[in-house]
XYZ file of C-alpha atoms in Angstrom:
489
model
C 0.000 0.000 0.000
C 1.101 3.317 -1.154
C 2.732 5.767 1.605
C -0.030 8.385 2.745
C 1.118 11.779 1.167
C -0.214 14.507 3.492
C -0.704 18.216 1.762
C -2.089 21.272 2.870
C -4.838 23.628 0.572
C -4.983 27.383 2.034
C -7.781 29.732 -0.437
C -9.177 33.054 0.751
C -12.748 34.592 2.373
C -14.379 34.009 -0.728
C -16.948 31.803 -1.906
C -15.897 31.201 -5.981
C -12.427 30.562 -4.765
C -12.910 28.347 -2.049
C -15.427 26.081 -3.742
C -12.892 25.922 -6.597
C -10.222 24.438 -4.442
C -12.530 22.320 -2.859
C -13.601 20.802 -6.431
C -9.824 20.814 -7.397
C -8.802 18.666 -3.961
C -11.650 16.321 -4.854
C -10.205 15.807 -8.337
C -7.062 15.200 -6.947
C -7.905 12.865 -4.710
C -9.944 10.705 -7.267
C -6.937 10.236 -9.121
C -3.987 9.741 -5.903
C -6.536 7.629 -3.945
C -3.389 7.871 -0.932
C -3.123 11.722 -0.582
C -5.148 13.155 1.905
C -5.545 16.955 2.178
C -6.531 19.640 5.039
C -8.324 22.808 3.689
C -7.734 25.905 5.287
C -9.863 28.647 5.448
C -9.215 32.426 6.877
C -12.064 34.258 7.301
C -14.343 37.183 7.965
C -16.264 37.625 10.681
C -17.716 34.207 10.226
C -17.180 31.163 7.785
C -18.892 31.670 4.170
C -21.898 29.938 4.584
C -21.953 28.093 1.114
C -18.468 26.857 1.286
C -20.173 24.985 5.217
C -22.686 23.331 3.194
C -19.973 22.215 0.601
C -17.555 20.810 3.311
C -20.880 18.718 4.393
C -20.000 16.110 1.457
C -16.367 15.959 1.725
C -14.699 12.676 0.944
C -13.073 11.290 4.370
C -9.740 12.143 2.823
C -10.365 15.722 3.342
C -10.060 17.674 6.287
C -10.827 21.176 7.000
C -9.745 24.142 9.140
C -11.130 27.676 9.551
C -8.636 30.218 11.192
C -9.689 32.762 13.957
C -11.910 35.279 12.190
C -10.487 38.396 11.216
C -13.049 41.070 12.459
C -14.732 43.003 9.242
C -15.009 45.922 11.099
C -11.093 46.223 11.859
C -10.087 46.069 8.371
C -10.416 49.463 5.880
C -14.088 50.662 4.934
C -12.533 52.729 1.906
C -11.309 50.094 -0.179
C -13.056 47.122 -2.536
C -14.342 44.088 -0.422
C -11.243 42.453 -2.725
C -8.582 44.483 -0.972
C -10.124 43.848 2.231
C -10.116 39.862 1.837
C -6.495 40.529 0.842
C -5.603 42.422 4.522
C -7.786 39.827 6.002
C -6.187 37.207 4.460
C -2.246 38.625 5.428
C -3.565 39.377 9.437
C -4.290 35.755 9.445
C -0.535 34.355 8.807
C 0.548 34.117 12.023
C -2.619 31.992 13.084
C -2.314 30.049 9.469
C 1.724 29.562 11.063
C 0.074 28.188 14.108
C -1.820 25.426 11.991
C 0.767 24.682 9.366
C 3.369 23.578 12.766
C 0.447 21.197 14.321
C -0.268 19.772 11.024
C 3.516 19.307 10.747
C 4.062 17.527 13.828
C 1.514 14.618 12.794
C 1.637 11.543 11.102
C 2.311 11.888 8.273
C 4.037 14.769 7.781
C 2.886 17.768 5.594
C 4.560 17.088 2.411
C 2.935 20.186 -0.111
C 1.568 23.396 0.350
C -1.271 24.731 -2.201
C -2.195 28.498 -1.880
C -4.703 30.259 -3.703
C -2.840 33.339 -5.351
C -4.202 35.843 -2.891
C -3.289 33.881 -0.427
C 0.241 33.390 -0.972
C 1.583 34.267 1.715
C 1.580 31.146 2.690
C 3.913 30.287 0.403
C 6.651 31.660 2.479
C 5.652 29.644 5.288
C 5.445 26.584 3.239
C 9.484 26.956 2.523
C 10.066 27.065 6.467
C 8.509 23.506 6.813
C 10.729 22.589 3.937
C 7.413 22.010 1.269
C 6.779 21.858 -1.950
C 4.578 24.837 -2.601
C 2.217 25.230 -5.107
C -0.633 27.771 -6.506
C -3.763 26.692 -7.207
C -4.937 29.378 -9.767
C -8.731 29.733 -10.078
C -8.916 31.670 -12.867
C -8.281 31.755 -16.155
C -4.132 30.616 -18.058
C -4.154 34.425 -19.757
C -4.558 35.824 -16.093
C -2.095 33.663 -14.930
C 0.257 34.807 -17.648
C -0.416 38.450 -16.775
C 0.620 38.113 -13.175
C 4.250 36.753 -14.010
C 3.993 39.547 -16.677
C 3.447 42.501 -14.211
C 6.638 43.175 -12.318
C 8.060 43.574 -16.201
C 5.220 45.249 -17.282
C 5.387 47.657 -14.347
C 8.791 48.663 -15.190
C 8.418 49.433 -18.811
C 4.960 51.268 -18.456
C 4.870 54.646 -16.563
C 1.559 55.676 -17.342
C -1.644 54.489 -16.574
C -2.590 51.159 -18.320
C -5.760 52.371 -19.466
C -4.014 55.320 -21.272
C -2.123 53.276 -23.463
C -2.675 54.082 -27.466
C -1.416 50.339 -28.528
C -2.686 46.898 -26.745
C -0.240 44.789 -24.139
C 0.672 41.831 -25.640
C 1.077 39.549 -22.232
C 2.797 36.265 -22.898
C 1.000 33.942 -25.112
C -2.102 35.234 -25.224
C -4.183 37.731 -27.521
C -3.445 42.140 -27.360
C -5.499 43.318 -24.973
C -6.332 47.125 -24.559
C -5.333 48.541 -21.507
C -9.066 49.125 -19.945
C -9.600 45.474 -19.959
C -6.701 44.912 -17.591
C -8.321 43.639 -14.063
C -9.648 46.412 -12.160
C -7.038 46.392 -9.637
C -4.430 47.354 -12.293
C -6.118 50.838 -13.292
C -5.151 53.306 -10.772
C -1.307 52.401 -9.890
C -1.182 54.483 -6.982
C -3.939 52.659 -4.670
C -3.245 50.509 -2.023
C -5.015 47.613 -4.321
C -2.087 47.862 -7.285
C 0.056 48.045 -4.437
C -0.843 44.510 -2.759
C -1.051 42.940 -6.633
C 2.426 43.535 -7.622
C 3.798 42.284 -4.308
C 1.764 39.047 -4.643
C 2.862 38.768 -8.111
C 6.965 39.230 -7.094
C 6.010 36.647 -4.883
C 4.978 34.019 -7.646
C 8.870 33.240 -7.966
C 8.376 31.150 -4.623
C 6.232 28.494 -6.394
C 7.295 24.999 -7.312
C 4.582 25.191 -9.830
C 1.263 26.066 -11.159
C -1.958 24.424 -11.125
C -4.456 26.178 -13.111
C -8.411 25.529 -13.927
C -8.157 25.867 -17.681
C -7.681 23.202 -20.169
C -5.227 22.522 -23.075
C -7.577 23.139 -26.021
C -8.567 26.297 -24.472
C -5.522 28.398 -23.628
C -2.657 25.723 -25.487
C -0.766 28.986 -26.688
C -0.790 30.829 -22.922
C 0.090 27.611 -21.312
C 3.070 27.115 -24.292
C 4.728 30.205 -23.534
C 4.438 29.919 -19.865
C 6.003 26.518 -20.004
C 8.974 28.155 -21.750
C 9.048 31.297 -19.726
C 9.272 29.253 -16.753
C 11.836 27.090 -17.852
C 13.729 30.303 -18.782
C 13.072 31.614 -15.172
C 12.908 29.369 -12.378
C 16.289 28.654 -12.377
C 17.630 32.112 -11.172
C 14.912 32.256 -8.759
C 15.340 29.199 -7.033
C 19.016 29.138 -6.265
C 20.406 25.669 -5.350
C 17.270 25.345 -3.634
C 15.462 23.925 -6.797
C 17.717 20.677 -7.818
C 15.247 19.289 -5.631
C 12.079 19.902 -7.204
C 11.311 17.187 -9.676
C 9.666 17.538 -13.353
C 11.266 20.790 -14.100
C 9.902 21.137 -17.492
C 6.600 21.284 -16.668
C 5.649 23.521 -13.724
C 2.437 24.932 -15.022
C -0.440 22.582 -15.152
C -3.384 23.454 -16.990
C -6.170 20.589 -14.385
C -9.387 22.087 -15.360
C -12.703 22.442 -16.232
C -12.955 22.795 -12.336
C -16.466 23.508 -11.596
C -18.659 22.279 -8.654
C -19.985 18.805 -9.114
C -21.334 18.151 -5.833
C -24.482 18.961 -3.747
C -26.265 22.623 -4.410
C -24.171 25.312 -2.188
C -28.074 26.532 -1.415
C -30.943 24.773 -0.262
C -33.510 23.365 -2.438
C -36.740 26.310 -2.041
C -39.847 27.105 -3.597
C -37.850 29.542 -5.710
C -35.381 27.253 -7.334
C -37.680 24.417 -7.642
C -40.180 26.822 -9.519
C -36.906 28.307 -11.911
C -36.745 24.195 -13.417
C -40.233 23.626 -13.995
C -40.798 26.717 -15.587
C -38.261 25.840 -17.418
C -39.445 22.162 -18.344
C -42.806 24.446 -20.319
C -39.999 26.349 -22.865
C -38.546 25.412 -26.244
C -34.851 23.716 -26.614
C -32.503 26.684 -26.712
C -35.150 29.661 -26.469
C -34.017 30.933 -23.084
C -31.510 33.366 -22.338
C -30.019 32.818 -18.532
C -28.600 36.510 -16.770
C -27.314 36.187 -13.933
C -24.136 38.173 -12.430
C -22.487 35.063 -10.103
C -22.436 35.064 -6.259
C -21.210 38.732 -5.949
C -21.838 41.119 -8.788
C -24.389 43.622 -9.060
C -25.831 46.592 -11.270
C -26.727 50.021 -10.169
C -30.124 51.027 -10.556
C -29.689 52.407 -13.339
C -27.964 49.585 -15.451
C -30.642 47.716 -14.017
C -33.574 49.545 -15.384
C -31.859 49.081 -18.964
C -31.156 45.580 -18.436
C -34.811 45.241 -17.596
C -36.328 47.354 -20.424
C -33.921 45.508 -23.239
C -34.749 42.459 -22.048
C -38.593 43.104 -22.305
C -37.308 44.778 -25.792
C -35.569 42.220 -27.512
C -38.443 39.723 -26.886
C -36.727 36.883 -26.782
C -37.615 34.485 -23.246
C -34.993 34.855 -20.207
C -34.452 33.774 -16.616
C -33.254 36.378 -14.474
C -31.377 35.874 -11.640
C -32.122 39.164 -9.603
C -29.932 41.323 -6.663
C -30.095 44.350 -5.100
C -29.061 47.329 -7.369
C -25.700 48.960 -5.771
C -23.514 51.583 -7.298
C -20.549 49.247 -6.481
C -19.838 45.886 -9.136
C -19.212 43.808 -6.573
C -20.878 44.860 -3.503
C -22.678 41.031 -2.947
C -18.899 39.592 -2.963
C -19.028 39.558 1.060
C -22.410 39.048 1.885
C -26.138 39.762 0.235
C -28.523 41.978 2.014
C -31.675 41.352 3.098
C -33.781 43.709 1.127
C -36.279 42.320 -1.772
C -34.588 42.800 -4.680
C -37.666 42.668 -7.016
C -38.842 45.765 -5.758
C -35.995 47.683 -7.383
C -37.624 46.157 -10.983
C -39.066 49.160 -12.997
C -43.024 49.283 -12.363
C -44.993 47.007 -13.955
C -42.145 45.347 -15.641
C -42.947 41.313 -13.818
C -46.623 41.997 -15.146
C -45.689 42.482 -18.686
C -43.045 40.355 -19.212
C -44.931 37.210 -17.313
C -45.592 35.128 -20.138
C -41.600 36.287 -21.779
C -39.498 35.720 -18.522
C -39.061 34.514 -15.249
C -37.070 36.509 -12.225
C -36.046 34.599 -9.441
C -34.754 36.954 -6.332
C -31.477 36.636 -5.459
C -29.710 32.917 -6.459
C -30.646 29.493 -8.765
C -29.395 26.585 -9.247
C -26.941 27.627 -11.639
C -25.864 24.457 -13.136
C -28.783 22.581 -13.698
C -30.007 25.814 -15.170
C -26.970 25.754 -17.551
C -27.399 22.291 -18.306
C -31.213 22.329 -18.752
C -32.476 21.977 -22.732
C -34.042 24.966 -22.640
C -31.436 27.211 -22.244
C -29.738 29.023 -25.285
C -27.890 31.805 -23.977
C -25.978 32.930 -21.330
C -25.548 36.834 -20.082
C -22.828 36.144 -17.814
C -20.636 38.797 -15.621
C -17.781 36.300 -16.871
C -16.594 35.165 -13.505
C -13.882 32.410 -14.628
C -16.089 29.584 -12.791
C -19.261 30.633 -14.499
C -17.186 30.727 -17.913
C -16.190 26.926 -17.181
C -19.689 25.903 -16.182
C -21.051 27.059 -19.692
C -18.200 26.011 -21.472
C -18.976 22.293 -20.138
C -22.461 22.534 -20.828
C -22.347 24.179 -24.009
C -23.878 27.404 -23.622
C -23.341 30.461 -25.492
C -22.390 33.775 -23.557
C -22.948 37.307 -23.976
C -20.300 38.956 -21.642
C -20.757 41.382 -19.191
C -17.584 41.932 -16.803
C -17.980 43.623 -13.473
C -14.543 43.737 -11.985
C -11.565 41.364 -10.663
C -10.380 39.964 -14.236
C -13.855 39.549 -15.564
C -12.924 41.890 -19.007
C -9.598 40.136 -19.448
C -12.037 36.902 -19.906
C -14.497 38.663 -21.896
C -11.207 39.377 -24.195
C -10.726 35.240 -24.256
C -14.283 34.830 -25.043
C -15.125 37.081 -27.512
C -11.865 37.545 -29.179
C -9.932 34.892 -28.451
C -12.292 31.462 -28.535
C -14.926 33.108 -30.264
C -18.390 31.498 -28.404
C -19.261 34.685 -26.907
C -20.897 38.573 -28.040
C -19.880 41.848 -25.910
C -22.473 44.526 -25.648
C -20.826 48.687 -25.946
C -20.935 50.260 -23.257
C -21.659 54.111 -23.543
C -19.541 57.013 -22.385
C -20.252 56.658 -18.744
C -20.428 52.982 -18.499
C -23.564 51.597 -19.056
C -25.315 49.244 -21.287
C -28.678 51.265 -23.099
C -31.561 48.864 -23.253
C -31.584 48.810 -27.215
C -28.065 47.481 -27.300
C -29.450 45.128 -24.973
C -32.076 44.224 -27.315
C -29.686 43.322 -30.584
C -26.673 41.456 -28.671
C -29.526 39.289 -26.899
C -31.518 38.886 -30.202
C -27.992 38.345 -32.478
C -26.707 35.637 -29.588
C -30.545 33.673 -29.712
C -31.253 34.288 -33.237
C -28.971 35.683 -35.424
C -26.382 34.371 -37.778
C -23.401 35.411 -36.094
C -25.223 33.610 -32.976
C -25.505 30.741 -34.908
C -21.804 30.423 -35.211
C -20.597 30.557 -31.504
C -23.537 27.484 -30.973
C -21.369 25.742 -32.759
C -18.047 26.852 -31.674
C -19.087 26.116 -28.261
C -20.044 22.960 -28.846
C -16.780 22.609 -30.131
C -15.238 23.259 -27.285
C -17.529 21.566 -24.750
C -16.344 18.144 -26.260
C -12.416 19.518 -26.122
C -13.425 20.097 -22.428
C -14.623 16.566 -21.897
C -11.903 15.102 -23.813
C -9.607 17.237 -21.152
C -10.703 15.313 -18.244
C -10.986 11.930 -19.605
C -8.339 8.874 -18.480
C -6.341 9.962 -21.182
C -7.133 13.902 -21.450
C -4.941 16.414 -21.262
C -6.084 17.430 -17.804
C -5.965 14.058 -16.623
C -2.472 13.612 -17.429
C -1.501 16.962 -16.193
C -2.697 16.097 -12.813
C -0.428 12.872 -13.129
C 2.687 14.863 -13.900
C 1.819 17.041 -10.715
C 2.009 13.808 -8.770
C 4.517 12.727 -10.308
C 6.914 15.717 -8.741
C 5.804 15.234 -5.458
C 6.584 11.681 -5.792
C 10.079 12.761 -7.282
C 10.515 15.100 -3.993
C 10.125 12.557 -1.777
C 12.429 9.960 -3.475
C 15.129 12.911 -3.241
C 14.548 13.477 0.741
């Protein structure tokens, strides 16, 4: 029987990252049936109450650990609730110390370290217990490939990104203007800039990458990563890296990632109703919106949303919040107000027998995979790209913040299975532009043509994580050089 190979998983406060990991430690373990991994969670104020209901069906070969909460009310109320999980996630280090030494002194022995790249931190600490560190990196290859980029980048740009005349060409991957650079990147004096280019100098402390894309998808970013790495790692490691096994392949493209196990929600009225309305509609004639677990529209954009929906008069389910004049204000919590009485008047009465708004949150996937879905108006977090992607689902894209345009880049320019809507001069989406992207992605010809690119690329997605996908054998190699490391010991 094969030796137990203990390694720790450390993500952030935040719901889409943590239930990424999760799904990526489940994966692993399917495939190294004698690893067994401890999760560990900082947090705010209180544990994320989706992420509890997740840990509820873990496998017995995972084991889970929430730090002392970091108090919400200690940290900054002036910045982004992303800059705030950041702090959060740095105050709890010495407590994530704490648990990394107990875990150490039991049998067996910590072995690996994965970090989420906000979190990492951790890496350092990893390299006092003498592990193999790792990041696991939610989102997308191209973003991955920008990070490494950035301390270069930074150097050679002195302006604003945004003001650039001519597109950044990051490593393997398509121009992209510099607008659609995350959010965090546009104003270089702010304490969220700041925290991104340390983390990303601190990349050069990883053993390697693990990354929820797939070949077919991002086969060019992952290429020149590869050889950028290879180029690299050697003058960052020192000595230190004989050590470290496969050296030719340290980023590992696992994904499609998504969640496969129970609903992070309970069932309701609400969700239950969303399916069987949905079981009464025609293969493909429904367009899904819905902005993911934290985005949300101001009033405004959500008036327009409402009106060209009701315009373009094509059926929709509408996953509803809360209007708030910041993108991401959900990202730490929802409020309790109704959000369907922010609608415009009258607008559930007239569109009753066109659409269907359902307060709050659905069952995303099954909604995704149901036959009556067409469409997808997505705020193009990278785990609601993957789900559609794997279902087959066209997208119109409609980035918020974090890296959201950089993957509305991939999408639309790069993979082609997705339309972008213009936004006007002060940022928002009129309801008649609405109208034609929604109409062009459910009935026109150019809509006709991402249906079947994406179907295209769902079956290069299941190929991925087959036995003998790409994926598949990308996890292998991972094991394979933590095998290596301990032969070396």
């Amino acid at each position: 029987m094969a030796k137990t190979i203990h390694i720790a998983a450390v993500s952030i406060p935040a719901f889409s990252h943590q239930a990424s990991i999760i799904e990526f430690c489940k994966k692993l373990l399917h495939l190294h049936h004698h690893y067994h991994v401890t999760c560990i969670f900082p947090t705010i104020d209180a544990p994320v109450a989706a992420t509890l209901k997740l840990l509820q069906s873990l496998p017995s070969t995972i084991d889970f650990k929430f730090l002392p909460p970091v108090n919400k009310q200690d940290l900054p109320q002036d910045v982004s609730p992303a800059v705030q999980i950041q702090l959060a996630v740095s105050q709890s280090m010495p407590s994530f110390r704490d648990t990394m030494r107990s875990l150490h002194s039991t049998t067996p022995h910590l072995t690996a370290l994965i970090a989420d790249p906000f979190a990492n931190e951790a890496l350092e600490i990893g390299k006092e217990f003498n592990l193999l560190s790792y990041i696991y990196f939610p989102p997308s290859a191209m973003t991955l490939s920008l990070f490494l980029h950035l301390p270069k980048l930074h150097e050679e740009v002195s302006c604003e990104y945004r003001d650039l005349t001519e597109p950044i060409q990051i490593p393997g991957c398509i121009p992209i203007q510099g607008q659609d650079l995350p959010e965090h990147f546009q104003d270089r004096s702010s304490l969220a800039y700041d925290l991104i280019l340390k983390r990303c100098k601190r990349f050069s402390l990883a053993d390697g990458f693990l990354v929820n894309s797939f070949l077919e998808l991002e086969e060019g970013t992952v290429k020149a990563l590869q050889e950028q790495n290879r180029g690299n790692r050697g003058e960052n490691r020192g000595n230190r890296g004989k050590n470290r096994g496969n050296r030719d392949s340290p980023v590992f493209l696992v994904g499609p990632v998504i969640q496969t196990g129970p609903s992070s929600e309970p069932k309701g009225s609400e969700s239950e109703y969303c399916v069987r309305w949905l079981e009464n509609q025609i293969p493909k004639s429904v367009l899904y919106v819905s902005f993911g677990s934290g985005g949300t529209l101001s009033q405004e954009q959500m008036n327009e949303l409402a009106f060209g929906l009701e315009l373009s008069g094509q059926k929709f389910l509408w996953v509803v919040r809360a209007p708030s004049d910041s993108a991401n204000a959900a990202y730490l919590g929802v409020g309790n107000e109704d959000p369907l009485k922010f609608l415009p008047s009258g607008f559930i009465e007239r569109t009753k027998g066109q659409g269907l708004v359902i307060p709050s949150w659905a069952p995303q996937t099954q909604i995704l995979s149901h036959s009556s879905i067409g469409g997808f108006l997505t705020h193009c977090g990278w785990n609601s790209v993957l789900e559609s992607i794997v279902l087959g689902v066209p997208m119109i894209t409609w980035p918020l913040f974090a890296e959201q345009r950089m993957n509305a880049v991939l999408l639309t320019d790069g993979v082609k299975v997705a339309l972008r809507p213009k936004f006007d001069e002060n940022g928002i989406v009129k309801r008649e532009e609405i109208a034609v992207v929604v109409k062009g992605l459910m009935q026109g010809e150019e809509g006709n043509g991402i249906h079947h690119r994406i179907e295209v690329l769902k079956e290069a997605a299941a190929d991925a994580l087959k036995e003998d996908g790409s994926s598949t054998r990308a996890l292998s190699q991972f094991g394979n050089q933590i095998e290596n490391f301990l032969a070396l010991k």
